[in-house]
Every structure is written in C-alpha cells, then in structure tokens.
Amino acid sequence: MKKISIIVPCYNEEAALPLFYPVAHEVLEKLPDDYELIFVNDGSKDKTLEILRDLAAKDPHVFYISFSRNFGKEAAMYAGFVNASGDYVAVMDADLQDPPALLPEMIKILDSGEYDSVATRREDRKGEPPVRSWFARKFYQIINKISDADVVDGARDFRLMKRDMVDAIVEMSEYNRFSKGIFGWVGFKTYWLPYENVERVAGESKWNFWKLFKYAIDGIINFSLVPLNLSSWMGFFMTGVSFIMLIVIVLRKLIKGDPVAGWASLICVVIFIGGLVMLSLGVMGQYLAKIYMESKRRPHYISSESNIKDVKKID
C-alpha cells in the first residue's frame, strides 16, 4: 500500500475550506492507498487556522502547519514538501480550481511506471481577463526561449509526483523560489493532463495583475541570465553607435566646417542613453538583490504551530 500526501497551501481560505475538504475527503477515501492531507496556513488573518484545528481533531488523516506570518505560497509549498511522508506527493489549491476528482487518474498514470510526475494544465483561460491571458501566454513563450526551465502554457501547480522527484525539489533549497521553473528544471518524465478551467468556489484570488507580473519577473531572473546578457550587448551596441557618430561629427567639421547643430536632438540622445543605462543598472540590481537575499541564508518559513510529529518548524 502506497501513501499519498496532498499539500494544500492556505491563505485566508475560511470560505473555501468547508467546501474543499468534503470533496477531497470523498475522493481520497475511495482510494485503496493510505493518504495524508497537509494544510499549510500561510499566516491567514481570518479563521483558517481554527477550521484546520477542527478538521485535524475530527480526521486523523488531516495535518496542518501554521506559519508565524505570511511567507508566501512558494514557502508554503516548500514546507509541505519538507514535511510530506508519502510515496506520491501532490500540491493542490483550496479553492477547488484544482479538481480532486483528477487524483485517481493521476495515480493510475504514475502506477504505470512510465512517468515520474503527472502535471495538470488548463485547456483554456475562460473567465480570465483578456489582457491577463495575453501577458500569461507571452510570459510562457519568453521564459521557455531564454531559460532551461520547461514551463508549459497553462500549467498549474497541481501535480502528483513520485518521491524521487520531491526529494530533488527539496534539495533545491534556494530562498528565491519559482516552483513552475523548478519542476521543469529538475527533469524527470512528466505526463501533462489537460482539463477545463474551473472557477473558484469561494473567496477571492490572492493574485492581482501586478503580483503576477512580479512573479513572472522573478521567474525569468531566477532561471535565466539573458537579461544580463542583453544589458551587456546593449552597452556594446551603444558604444559602437557613439564611436561612429563621433567620427561623423569630426569629419563633418573638417570637411564642411560646421559642427552638428541641434540642442533638442542632443537632449533626446542624452535622455535615451541615460534611460538605457538606468535600465541596465536596474537589471543588474535585480540580480544583486537575489544574491543578497540568498547570502543571508534566512529560512523559507517559520512554523508557530503544527499537529505533525517531528515537524520541521524552521527550514
């Protein structure tokens, strides 16, 4: 008999948990395997923790880890991976956008022995703003072209993985985490399971446009050196252009006897080059900031409460 670990990051999911648990429990109880539900309370400000305590008191399969503050979904997923004990480990959202009904099929695929992971992806983006969908598609195109991370368009964090893959993910203990990229970077053979987009059953999305944009930038910086290389090549290009223009101005003065006039055009050039310099410094600053945070060696999360025996409270 195998053991299935289900990791559920939670942040202000007071409304969603009473709907998620019965559905997940019904699906898991029908499986021939043992299972554990690990809820990670990511510093919720509502009654999420109280609900998790009640569920853990009623169901011996339910475990929870409560953070001392909000550390983010990436930290919650990492805490789940570190403390999961199952042979197969899955990540799911509590809003039922990741249908628990897919779990039996995912387990069956892994049991075949052909794949190490079963990942889900949305077939469409129904219900999502068109602008957000366009930016999302462009992000997946860009990151796949400029990095080693294999990120499929429409990919969700909802996936079921074998123990070897989970152990490899835990070994990647970097502070600045981008799990979608990590899942692809560690390799292993993955089966992509498509399904129709599902709306949240309750509550509100914690991801607005700017949070997603920042997350996308973090993903590109974490898995690619192309922005730095572009800054370098841009510097070489502008240096070459400046050298050519210098020669043109000197020759024009020597041949025609008149210097290049135009205060407005000069100011435009200065502003343009200054903008490129600031952009390059900004790109380098982002990489330096990542190095700075990694060098601090701060823990990914701090747990203030848990019903898991021998839980890793700080990691």
PDB file of C-alpha atoms in Angstrom:
ATOM      1  CA  MET A   1       0.000   0.000   0.000  1.00  0.00           C
ATOM      2  CA  LYS A   2       1.302   3.401  -1.003  1.00  0.00           C
ATOM      3  CA  LYS A   3       0.840   6.645   0.860  1.00  0.00           C
ATOM      4  CA  ILE A   4      -0.426   9.788  -0.877  1.00  0.00           C
ATOM      5  CA  SER A   5       0.463  13.196   0.541  1.00  0.00           C
ATOM      6  CA  ILE A   6      -1.691  16.149  -0.505  1.00  0.00           C
ATOM      7  CA  ILE A   7      -0.221  19.596   0.225  1.00  0.00           C
ATOM      8  CA  VAL A   8      -2.749  22.440   0.379  1.00  0.00           C
ATOM      9  CA  PRO A   9      -1.361  25.991   0.823  1.00  0.00           C
ATOM     10  CA  CYS A  10      -3.934  28.210   2.549  1.00  0.00           C
ATOM     11  CA  TYR A  11      -4.107  31.968   2.863  1.00  0.00           C
ATOM     12  CA  ASN A  12      -7.423  33.383   4.062  1.00  0.00           C
ATOM     13  CA  GLU A  13      -9.363  30.344   2.848  1.00  0.00           C
ATOM     14  CA  GLU A  14     -12.057  30.489   5.539  1.00  0.00           C
ATOM     15  CA  ALA A  15     -14.810  30.338   2.916  1.00  0.00           C
ATOM     16  CA  ALA A  16     -13.190  27.722   0.668  1.00  0.00           C
ATOM     17  CA  LEU A  17     -12.025  25.099   3.195  1.00  0.00           C
ATOM     18  CA  PRO A  18     -15.520  23.903   4.248  1.00  0.00           C
ATOM     19  CA  LEU A  19     -16.203  23.250   0.563  1.00  0.00           C
ATOM     20  CA  PHE A  20     -12.810  21.781  -0.334  1.00  0.00           C
ATOM     21  CA  TYR A  21     -12.440  19.270   2.489  1.00  0.00           C
ATOM     22  CA  PRO A  22     -15.632  17.205   1.863  1.00  0.00           C
ATOM     23  CA  VAL A  23     -14.837  16.903  -1.856  1.00  0.00           C
ATOM     24  CA  ALA A  24     -11.185  15.937  -1.282  1.00  0.00           C
ATOM     25  CA  HIS A  25     -12.102  13.575   1.568  1.00  0.00           C
ATOM     26  CA  GLU A  26     -14.676  11.762  -0.558  1.00  0.00           C
ATOM     27  CA  VAL A  27     -12.183  11.211  -3.382  1.00  0.00           C
ATOM     28  CA  LEU A  28      -9.319  10.121  -1.117  1.00  0.00           C
ATOM     29  CA  GLU A  29     -11.459   7.713   0.919  1.00  0.00           C
ATOM     30  CA  LYS A  30     -12.285   5.796  -2.254  1.00  0.00           C
ATOM     31  CA  LEU A  31      -8.610   5.190  -2.999  1.00  0.00           C
ATOM     32  CA  PRO A  32      -7.021   1.870  -1.996  1.00  0.00           C
ATOM     33  CA  ASP A  33      -3.990   3.767  -0.689  1.00  0.00           C
ATOM     34  CA  ASP A  34      -3.265   5.487   2.608  1.00  0.00           C
ATOM     35  CA  TYR A  35      -3.191   9.273   2.500  1.00  0.00           C
ATOM     36  CA  GLU A  36      -2.498  12.462   4.427  1.00  0.00           C
ATOM     37  CA  LEU A  37      -3.837  15.970   3.892  1.00  0.00           C
ATOM     38  CA  ILE A  38      -1.237  18.577   4.852  1.00  0.00           C
ATOM     39  CA  PHE A  39      -2.710  22.065   5.076  1.00  0.00           C
ATOM     40  CA  VAL A  40      -0.194  24.905   5.321  1.00  0.00           C
ATOM     41  CA  ASN A  41      -1.658  28.032   6.886  1.00  0.00           C
ATOM     42  CA  ASP A  42       0.363  30.863   5.381  1.00  0.00           C
ATOM     43  CA  GLY A  43      -0.281  33.494   8.054  1.00  0.00           C
ATOM     44  CA  SER A  44      -4.019  33.805   7.368  1.00  0.00           C
ATOM     45  CA  LYS A  45      -5.854  36.690   9.023  1.00  0.00           C
ATOM     46  CA  ASP A  46      -9.271  35.019   9.061  1.00  0.00           C
ATOM     47  CA  LYS A  47     -10.494  31.807  10.729  1.00  0.00           C
ATOM     48  CA  THR A  48      -8.482  29.464   8.501  1.00  0.00           C
ATOM     49  CA  LEU A  49      -6.379  28.159  11.388  1.00  0.00           C
ATOM     50  CA  GLU A  50      -9.447  27.496  13.558  1.00  0.00           C
ATOM     51  CA  ILE A  51     -11.022  25.465  10.761  1.00  0.00           C
ATOM     52  CA  LEU A  52      -7.815  23.458  10.305  1.00  0.00           C
ATOM     53  CA  ARG A  53      -7.672  22.690  14.018  1.00  0.00           C
ATOM     54  CA  ASP A  54     -11.250  21.394  13.909  1.00  0.00           C
ATOM     55  CA  LEU A  55     -10.574  19.250  10.830  1.00  0.00           C
ATOM     56  CA  ALA A  56      -7.427  17.783  12.419  1.00  0.00           C
ATOM     57  CA  ALA A  57      -9.357  16.948  15.596  1.00  0.00           C
ATOM     58  CA  LYS A  58     -12.017  15.068  13.631  1.00  0.00           C
ATOM     59  CA  ASP A  59      -9.896  13.382  10.948  1.00  0.00           C
ATOM     60  CA  PRO A  60      -6.598  11.571  11.723  1.00  0.00           C
ATOM     61  CA  HIS A  61      -5.593  11.994   8.071  1.00  0.00           C
ATOM     62  CA  VAL A  62      -5.559  15.798   8.406  1.00  0.00           C
ATOM     63  CA  PHE A  63      -2.371  17.606   9.411  1.00  0.00           C
ATOM     64  CA  TYR A  64      -1.584  21.288   9.434  1.00  0.00           C
ATOM     65  CA  ILE A  65       1.386  23.626   9.660  1.00  0.00           C
ATOM     66  CA  SER A  66       0.731  27.221  10.659  1.00  0.00           C
ATOM     67  CA  PHE A  67       3.302  29.888   9.807  1.00  0.00           C
ATOM     68  CA  SER A  68       4.245  32.671  12.212  1.00  0.00           C
ATOM     69  CA  ARG A  69       3.399  35.158   9.441  1.00  0.00           C
ATOM     70  CA  ASN A  70       2.674  35.265   5.728  1.00  0.00           C
ATOM     71  CA  PHE A  71       5.713  33.858   3.875  1.00  0.00           C
ATOM     72  CA  GLY A  72       4.025  33.314   0.503  1.00  0.00           C
ATOM     73  CA  LYS A  73       2.756  30.341  -1.467  1.00  0.00           C
ATOM     74  CA  GLU A  74       6.231  29.236  -2.527  1.00  0.00           C
ATOM     75  CA  ALA A  75       7.282  28.893   1.122  1.00  0.00           C
ATOM     76  CA  ALA A  76       4.037  27.051   1.916  1.00  0.00           C
ATOM     77  CA  MET A  77       4.670  24.557  -0.869  1.00  0.00           C
ATOM     78  CA  TYR A  78       8.253  24.060   0.287  1.00  0.00           C
ATOM     79  CA  ALA A  79       7.110  23.443   3.876  1.00  0.00           C
ATOM     80  CA  GLY A  80       4.710  20.833   2.571  1.00  0.00           C
ATOM     81  CA  PHE A  81       7.403  19.086   0.532  1.00  0.00           C
ATOM     82  CA  VAL A  82       9.771  19.038   3.505  1.00  0.00           C
ATOM     83  CA  ASN A  83       7.190  17.522   5.862  1.00  0.00           C
ATOM     84  CA  ALA A  84       5.353  15.187   3.474  1.00  0.00           C
ATOM     85  CA  SER A  85       5.922  11.485   4.075  1.00  0.00           C
ATOM     86  CA  GLY A  86       4.036   9.994   1.140  1.00  0.00           C
ATOM     87  CA  ASP A  87       5.345   7.881  -1.737  1.00  0.00           C
ATOM     88  CA  TYR A  88       3.376  10.185  -4.047  1.00  0.00           C
ATOM     89  CA  VAL A  89       3.100  13.893  -3.242  1.00  0.00           C
ATOM     90  CA  ALA A  90       0.623  16.356  -4.742  1.00  0.00           C
ATOM     91  CA  VAL A  91       0.090  20.111  -4.489  1.00  0.00           C
ATOM     92  CA  MET A  92      -3.459  21.481  -4.669  1.00  0.00           C
ATOM     93  CA  ASP A  93      -5.209  24.795  -4.107  1.00  0.00           C
ATOM     94  CA  ALA A  94      -8.022  25.004  -1.574  1.00  0.00           C
ATOM     95  CA  ASP A  95     -10.375  26.854  -3.920  1.00  0.00           C
ATOM     96  CA  LEU A  96     -11.218  23.705  -5.960  1.00  0.00           C
ATOM     97  CA  GLN A  97      -9.702  25.164  -9.115  1.00  0.00           C
ATOM     98  CA  ASP A  98      -7.592  22.004  -8.905  1.00  0.00           C
ATOM     99  CA  PRO A  99     -10.283  19.286  -9.103  1.00  0.00           C
ATOM    100  CA  PRO A 100      -9.649  16.454  -6.582  1.00  0.00           C
ATOM    101  CA  ALA A 101     -11.589  14.183  -8.946  1.00  0.00           C
ATOM    102  CA  LEU A 102      -8.476  14.060 -11.163  1.00  0.00           C
ATOM    103  CA  LEU A 103      -6.401  12.361  -8.464  1.00  0.00           C
ATOM    104  CA  PRO A 104      -7.423   8.722  -9.227  1.00  0.00           C
ATOM    105  CA  GLU A 105      -6.457   9.172 -12.877  1.00  0.00           C
ATOM    106  CA  MET A 106      -3.166  10.818 -11.908  1.00  0.00           C
ATOM    107  CA  ILE A 107      -2.326   7.984  -9.512  1.00  0.00           C
ATOM    108  CA  LYS A 108      -3.155   5.423 -12.195  1.00  0.00           C
ATOM    109  CA  ILE A 109      -0.735   7.110 -14.618  1.00  0.00           C
ATOM    110  CA  LEU A 110       2.075   7.105 -12.044  1.00  0.00           C
ATOM    111  CA  ASP A 111       1.347   3.490 -11.132  1.00  0.00           C
ATOM    112  CA  SER A 112       2.035   2.539 -14.746  1.00  0.00           C
ATOM    113  CA  GLY A 113       5.720   3.240 -14.052  1.00  0.00           C
ATOM    114  CA  GLU A 114       6.201   5.218 -17.263  1.00  0.00           C
ATOM    115  CA  TYR A 115       6.145   8.671 -15.665  1.00  0.00           C
ATOM    116  CA  ASP A 116       7.598  10.333 -12.569  1.00  0.00           C
ATOM    117  CA  SER A 117       5.093  13.158 -12.435  1.00  0.00           C
ATOM    118  CA  VAL A 118       1.576  13.963 -13.609  1.00  0.00           C
ATOM    119  CA  ALA A 119       1.041  17.687 -14.057  1.00  0.00           C
ATOM    120  CA  THR A 120      -2.167  19.484 -14.958  1.00  0.00           C
ATOM    121  CA  ARG A 121      -2.666  22.319 -17.387  1.00  0.00           C
ATOM    122  CA  ARG A 122      -5.717  24.323 -18.325  1.00  0.00           C
ATOM    123  CA  GLU A 123      -7.044  23.802 -21.844  1.00  0.00           C
ATOM    124  CA  ASP A 124      -8.371  27.364 -21.946  1.00  0.00           C
ATOM    125  CA  ARG A 125      -8.491  30.549 -19.878  1.00  0.00           C
ATOM    126  CA  LYS A 126     -12.248  31.050 -19.674  1.00  0.00           C
ATOM    127  CA  GLY A 127     -13.233  33.603 -17.060  1.00  0.00           C
ATOM    128  CA  GLU A 128      -9.823  35.282 -17.108  1.00  0.00           C
ATOM    129  CA  PRO A 129      -9.404  38.909 -18.291  1.00  0.00           C
ATOM    130  CA  PRO A 130      -8.115  39.011 -21.918  1.00  0.00           C
ATOM    131  CA  VAL A 131      -5.173  41.285 -21.046  1.00  0.00           C
ATOM    132  CA  ARG A 132      -4.049  38.949 -18.259  1.00  0.00           C
ATOM    133  CA  SER A 133      -4.361  35.933 -20.571  1.00  0.00           C
ATOM    134  CA  TRP A 134      -2.281  37.652 -23.280  1.00  0.00           C
ATOM    135  CA  PHE A 135       0.508  38.526 -20.839  1.00  0.00           C
ATOM    136  CA  ALA A 136       0.444  34.987 -19.408  1.00  0.00           C
ATOM    137  CA  ARG A 137       0.883  33.409 -22.837  1.00  0.00           C
ATOM    138  CA  LYS A 138       3.726  35.787 -23.671  1.00  0.00           C
ATOM    139  CA  PHE A 139       5.434  35.013 -20.373  1.00  0.00           C
ATOM    140  CA  TYR A 140       5.424  31.272 -21.083  1.00  0.00           C
ATOM    141  CA  GLN A 141       6.802  31.886 -24.583  1.00  0.00           C
ATOM    142  CA  ILE A 142       9.592  34.117 -23.300  1.00  0.00           C
ATOM    143  CA  ILE A 143      10.732  32.005 -20.345  1.00  0.00           C
ATOM    144  CA  ASN A 144      10.863  28.834 -22.449  1.00  0.00           C
ATOM    145  CA  LYS A 145      13.041  30.579 -25.041  1.00  0.00           C
ATOM    146  CA  ILE A 146      15.522  32.169 -22.653  1.00  0.00           C
ATOM    147  CA  SER A 147      15.877  29.580 -19.884  1.00  0.00           C
ATOM    148  CA  ASP A 148      16.366  25.880 -19.182  1.00  0.00           C
ATOM    149  CA  ALA A 149      13.037  25.713 -17.348  1.00  0.00           C
ATOM    150  CA  ASP A 150      10.371  23.735 -19.177  1.00  0.00           C
ATOM    151  CA  VAL A 151       7.184  25.649 -18.325  1.00  0.00           C
ATOM    152  CA  VAL A 152       4.063  24.625 -20.247  1.00  0.00           C
ATOM    153  CA  ASP A 153       1.470  27.265 -21.113  1.00  0.00           C
ATOM    154  CA  GLY A 154      -1.496  26.928 -18.779  1.00  0.00           C
ATOM    155  CA  ALA A 155       0.455  24.806 -16.299  1.00  0.00           C
ATOM    156  CA  ARG A 156      -0.911  24.673 -12.776  1.00  0.00           C
ATOM    157  CA  ASP A 157       0.930  23.930  -9.545  1.00  0.00           C
ATOM    158  CA  PHE A 158      -1.443  20.969  -9.211  1.00  0.00           C
ATOM    159  CA  ARG A 159       0.671  17.901  -9.912  1.00  0.00           C
ATOM    160  CA  LEU A 160       1.353  14.477  -8.428  1.00  0.00           C
ATOM    161  CA  MET A 161       5.000  13.453  -8.092  1.00  0.00           C
ATOM    162  CA  LYS A 162       6.956  10.412  -7.049  1.00  0.00           C
ATOM    163  CA  ARG A 163       9.198  10.559  -4.005  1.00  0.00           C
ATOM    164  CA  ASP A 164      12.438  10.848  -6.014  1.00  0.00           C
ATOM    165  CA  MET A 165      11.228  14.000  -7.740  1.00  0.00           C
ATOM    166  CA  VAL A 166      10.043  15.552  -4.481  1.00  0.00           C
ATOM    167  CA  ASP A 167      13.422  14.846  -2.858  1.00  0.00           C
ATOM    168  CA  ALA A 168      15.151  16.564  -5.784  1.00  0.00           C
ATOM    169  CA  ILE A 169      12.890  19.625  -5.388  1.00  0.00           C
ATOM    170  CA  VAL A 170      13.633  19.810  -1.650  1.00  0.00           C
ATOM    171  CA  GLU A 171      17.368  19.702  -2.408  1.00  0.00           C
ATOM    172  CA  MET A 172      16.915  22.894  -4.439  1.00  0.00           C
ATOM    173  CA  SER A 173      16.740  24.931  -1.253  1.00  0.00           C
ATOM    174  CA  GLU A 174      17.185  28.369  -2.811  1.00  0.00           C
ATOM    175  CA  TYR A 175      15.419  31.210  -0.983  1.00  0.00           C
ATOM    176  CA  ASN A 176      14.054  32.845  -4.139  1.00  0.00           C
ATOM    177  CA  ARG A 177      11.812  30.063  -5.389  1.00  0.00           C
ATOM    178  CA  PHE A 178       9.866  29.761  -8.629  1.00  0.00           C
ATOM    179  CA  SER A 179       8.287  26.323  -8.438  1.00  0.00           C
ATOM    180  CA  LYS A 180       6.989  26.199 -12.001  1.00  0.00           C
ATOM    181  CA  GLY A 181      10.578  26.573 -13.162  1.00  0.00           C
ATOM    182  CA  ILE A 182      11.950  24.198 -10.519  1.00  0.00           C
ATOM    183  CA  PHE A 183       9.509  21.463 -11.560  1.00  0.00           C
ATOM    184  CA  GLY A 184      10.821  21.679 -15.109  1.00  0.00           C
ATOM    185  CA  TRP A 185      14.485  22.165 -14.204  1.00  0.00           C
ATOM    186  CA  VAL A 186      14.816  19.006 -12.093  1.00  0.00           C
ATOM    187  CA  GLY A 187      13.736  16.979 -15.110  1.00  0.00           C
ATOM    188  CA  PHE A 188      12.013  13.609 -14.681  1.00  0.00           C
ATOM    189  CA  LYS A 189       9.387  12.357 -17.088  1.00  0.00           C
ATOM    190  CA  THR A 190       6.130  14.291 -16.836  1.00  0.00           C
ATOM    191  CA  TYR A 191       2.692  13.497 -18.221  1.00  0.00           C
ATOM    192  CA  TRP A 192       0.575  16.583 -18.919  1.00  0.00           C
ATOM    193  CA  LEU A 193      -3.086  16.140 -18.077  1.00  0.00           C
ATOM    194  CA  PRO A 194      -5.355  18.801 -19.623  1.00  0.00           C
ATOM    195  CA  TYR A 195      -8.630  19.875 -18.059  1.00  0.00           C
ATOM    196  CA  GLU A 196     -11.158  22.668 -18.468  1.00  0.00           C
ATOM    197  CA  ASN A 197     -10.655  25.799 -16.403  1.00  0.00           C
ATOM    198  CA  VAL A 198     -12.634  25.848 -13.142  1.00  0.00           C
ATOM    199  CA  GLU A 199     -13.700  28.995 -11.294  1.00  0.00           C
ATOM    200  CA  ARG A 200     -13.048  29.493  -7.582  1.00  0.00           C
ATOM    201  CA  VAL A 201     -15.806  28.074  -5.408  1.00  0.00           C
ATOM    202  CA  ALA A 202     -15.423  30.781  -2.746  1.00  0.00           C
ATOM    203  CA  GLY A 203     -13.228  33.658  -1.667  1.00  0.00           C
ATOM    204  CA  GLU A 204     -11.116  35.919  -3.844  1.00  0.00           C
ATOM    205  CA  SER A 205      -7.928  35.308  -5.769  1.00  0.00           C
ATOM    206  CA  LYS A 206      -4.791  36.413  -3.931  1.00  0.00           C
ATOM    207  CA  TRP A 207      -3.093  37.154  -7.254  1.00  0.00           C
ATOM    208  CA  ASN A 208      -3.728  40.504  -8.924  1.00  0.00           C
ATOM    209  CA  PHE A 209      -2.091  41.622 -12.152  1.00  0.00           C
ATOM    210  CA  TRP A 210       0.921  43.276 -10.515  1.00  0.00           C
ATOM    211  CA  LYS A 211       1.629  40.346  -8.208  1.00  0.00           C
ATOM    212  CA  LEU A 212       1.575  38.029 -11.212  1.00  0.00           C
ATOM    213  CA  PHE A 213       3.815  40.422 -13.154  1.00  0.00           C
ATOM    214  CA  LYS A 214       6.331  40.492 -10.284  1.00  0.00           C
ATOM    215  CA  TYR A 215       6.145  36.696 -10.042  1.00  0.00           C
ATOM    216  CA  ALA A 216       6.877  36.447 -13.768  1.00  0.00           C
ATOM    217  CA  ILE A 217       9.892  38.757 -13.468  1.00  0.00           C
ATOM    218  CA  ASP A 218      11.175  36.684 -10.544  1.00  0.00           C
ATOM    219  CA  GLY A 219      10.798  33.543 -12.649  1.00  0.00           C
ATOM    220  CA  ILE A 220      12.797  34.997 -15.525  1.00  0.00           C
ATOM    221  CA  ILE A 221      15.574  36.281 -13.250  1.00  0.00           C
ATOM    222  CA  ASN A 222      15.738  33.021 -11.272  1.00  0.00           C
ATOM    223  CA  PHE A 223      16.159  30.844 -14.348  1.00  0.00           C
ATOM    224  CA  SER A 224      17.862  32.954 -16.987  1.00  0.00           C
ATOM    225  CA  LEU A 225      20.937  35.141 -17.491  1.00  0.00           C
ATOM    226  CA  VAL A 226      19.556  36.560 -20.741  1.00  0.00           C
ATOM    227  CA  PRO A 227      18.548  39.937 -19.193  1.00  0.00           C
ATOM    228  CA  LEU A 228      22.141  40.424 -18.031  1.00  0.00           C
ATOM    229  CA  ASN A 229      23.499  39.390 -21.415  1.00  0.00           C
ATOM    230  CA  LEU A 230      21.111  41.779 -23.154  1.00  0.00           C
ATOM    231  CA  SER A 231      22.370  44.621 -20.969  1.00  0.00           C
ATOM    232  CA  SER A 232      25.942  43.798 -21.940  1.00  0.00           C
ATOM    233  CA  TRP A 233      25.179  43.590 -25.647  1.00  0.00           C
ATOM    234  CA  MET A 234      23.168  46.802 -25.437  1.00  0.00           C
ATOM    235  CA  GLY A 235      26.189  48.501 -23.879  1.00  0.00           C
ATOM    236  CA  PHE A 236      28.470  47.257 -26.690  1.00  0.00           C
ATOM    237  CA  PHE A 237      25.951  48.396 -29.301  1.00  0.00           C
ATOM    238  CA  MET A 238      25.545  51.887 -27.867  1.00  0.00           C
ATOM    239  CA  THR A 239      29.324  52.241 -27.525  1.00  0.00           C
ATOM    240  CA  GLY A 240      29.721  51.330 -31.201  1.00  0.00           C
ATOM    241  CA  VAL A 241      26.997  53.771 -32.265  1.00  0.00           C
ATOM    242  CA  SER A 242      28.570  56.544 -30.186  1.00  0.00           C
ATOM    243  CA  PHE A 243      32.008  55.907 -31.734  1.00  0.00           C
ATOM    244  CA  ILE A 244      30.570  56.040 -35.262  1.00  0.00           C
ATOM    245  CA  MET A 245      28.689  59.276 -34.515  1.00  0.00           C
ATOM    246  CA  LEU A 246      31.873  60.786 -33.081  1.00  0.00           C
ATOM    247  CA  ILE A 247      33.703  60.060 -36.336  1.00  0.00           C
ATOM    248  CA  VAL A 248      30.809  61.523 -38.367  1.00  0.00           C
ATOM    249  CA  ILE A 249      30.823  64.748 -36.335  1.00  0.00           C
ATOM    250  CA  VAL A 250      34.614  65.176 -36.621  1.00  0.00           C
ATOM    251  CA  LEU A 251      34.585  64.557 -40.406  1.00  0.00           C
ATOM    252  CA  ARG A 252      31.668  66.926 -40.883  1.00  0.00           C
ATOM    253  CA  LYS A 253      33.540  69.632 -39.009  1.00  0.00           C
ATOM    254  CA  LEU A 254      36.735  69.073 -41.010  1.00  0.00           C
ATOM    255  CA  ILE A 255      35.042  68.808 -44.420  1.00  0.00           C
ATOM    256  CA  LYS A 256      32.129  71.264 -44.204  1.00  0.00           C
ATOM    257  CA  GLY A 257      33.436  73.442 -41.417  1.00  0.00           C
ATOM    258  CA  ASP A 258      30.193  73.384 -39.399  1.00  0.00           C
ATOM    259  CA  PRO A 259      29.539  71.480 -36.223  1.00  0.00           C
ATOM    260  CA  VAL A 260      26.365  69.440 -35.811  1.00  0.00           C
ATOM    261  CA  ALA A 261      23.680  71.774 -34.500  1.00  0.00           C
ATOM    262  CA  GLY A 262      20.560  70.846 -32.613  1.00  0.00           C
ATOM    263  CA  TRP A 263      20.099  71.261 -28.883  1.00  0.00           C
ATOM    264  CA  ALA A 264      16.796  69.349 -28.866  1.00  0.00           C
ATOM    265  CA  SER A 265      18.228  66.324 -30.661  1.00  0.00           C
ATOM    266  CA  LEU A 266      21.235  66.304 -28.306  1.00  0.00           C
ATOM    267  CA  ILE A 267      18.964  66.288 -25.256  1.00  0.00           C
ATOM    268  CA  CYS A 268      16.918  63.428 -26.734  1.00  0.00           C
ATOM    269  CA  VAL A 269      20.058  61.361 -27.275  1.00  0.00           C
ATOM    270  CA  VAL A 270      21.300  62.062 -23.750  1.00  0.00           C
ATOM    271  CA  ILE A 271      17.942  61.090 -22.243  1.00  0.00           C
ATOM    272  CA  PHE A 272      17.768  57.932 -24.387  1.00  0.00           C
ATOM    273  CA  ILE A 273      21.261  56.769 -23.428  1.00  0.00           C
ATOM    274  CA  GLY A 274      20.611  57.691 -19.784  1.00  0.00           C
ATOM    275  CA  GLY A 275      17.443  55.594 -19.867  1.00  0.00           C
ATOM    276  CA  LEU A 276      19.345  52.607 -21.233  1.00  0.00           C
ATOM    277  CA  VAL A 277      21.977  52.998 -18.522  1.00  0.00           C
ATOM    278  CA  MET A 278      19.328  53.117 -15.794  1.00  0.00           C
ATOM    279  CA  LEU A 279      17.573  50.101 -17.302  1.00  0.00           C
ATOM    280  CA  SER A 280      20.817  48.125 -17.309  1.00  0.00           C
ATOM    281  CA  LEU A 281      21.558  49.138 -13.722  1.00  0.00           C
ATOM    282  CA  GLY A 282      18.037  48.062 -12.765  1.00  0.00           C
ATOM    283  CA  VAL A 283      18.528  44.627 -14.328  1.00  0.00           C
ATOM    284  CA  MET A 284      21.848  44.171 -12.553  1.00  0.00           C
ATOM    285  CA  GLY A 285      20.245  45.414  -9.350  1.00  0.00           C
ATOM    286  CA  GLN A 286      17.605  42.696  -9.532  1.00  0.00           C
ATOM    287  CA  TYR A 287      20.272  40.005  -9.788  1.00  0.00           C
ATOM    288  CA  LEU A 288      22.278  41.587  -6.971  1.00  0.00           C
ATOM    289  CA  ALA A 289      19.158  41.690  -4.797  1.00  0.00           C
ATOM    290  CA  LYS A 290      18.628  37.958  -5.373  1.00  0.00           C
ATOM    291  CA  ILE A 291      22.252  37.251  -4.445  1.00  0.00           C
ATOM    292  CA  TYR A 292      21.883  39.454  -1.355  1.00  0.00           C
ATOM    293  CA  MET A 293      18.810  37.560  -0.146  1.00  0.00           C
ATOM    294  CA  GLU A 294      20.415  34.171  -0.831  1.00  0.00           C
ATOM    295  CA  SER A 295      23.559  35.172   1.077  1.00  0.00           C
ATOM    296  CA  LYS A 296      21.532  35.906   4.222  1.00  0.00           C
ATOM    297  CA  ARG A 297      20.560  32.225   4.443  1.00  0.00           C
ATOM    298  CA  ARG A 298      17.225  33.093   6.018  1.00  0.00           C
ATOM    299  CA  PRO A 299      14.730  30.226   6.477  1.00  0.00           C
ATOM    300  CA  HIS A 300      11.973  29.794   3.920  1.00  0.00           C
ATOM    301  CA  TYR A 301       9.367  29.682   6.666  1.00  0.00           C
ATOM    302  CA  ILE A 302       8.877  29.624  10.441  1.00  0.00           C
ATOM    303  CA  SER A 303       6.129  27.430  11.856  1.00  0.00           C
ATOM    304  CA  SER A 304       4.394  28.562  15.034  1.00  0.00           C
ATOM    305  CA  GLU A 305       2.008  25.605  15.369  1.00  0.00           C
ATOM    306  CA  SER A 306       1.506  22.128  13.931  1.00  0.00           C
ATOM    307  CA  ASN A 307      -0.011  18.744  14.792  1.00  0.00           C
ATOM    308  CA  ILE A 308       2.675  16.876  12.832  1.00  0.00           C
ATOM    309  CA  LYS A 309       5.014  14.862  14.989  1.00  0.00           C
ATOM    310  CA  ASP A 310       8.657  15.847  14.454  1.00  0.00           C
ATOM    311  CA  VAL A 311       7.593  18.679  12.159  1.00  0.00           C
ATOM    312  CA  LYS A 312      10.404  20.824  10.725  1.00  0.00           C
ATOM    313  CA  LYS A 313       9.352  24.138  12.238  1.00  0.00           C
ATOM    314  CA  ILE A 314      12.099  26.226  10.650  1.00  0.00           C
ATOM    315  CA  ASP A 315      13.635  25.469   7.279  1.00  0.00           C
TER     316      ASP A 315
END
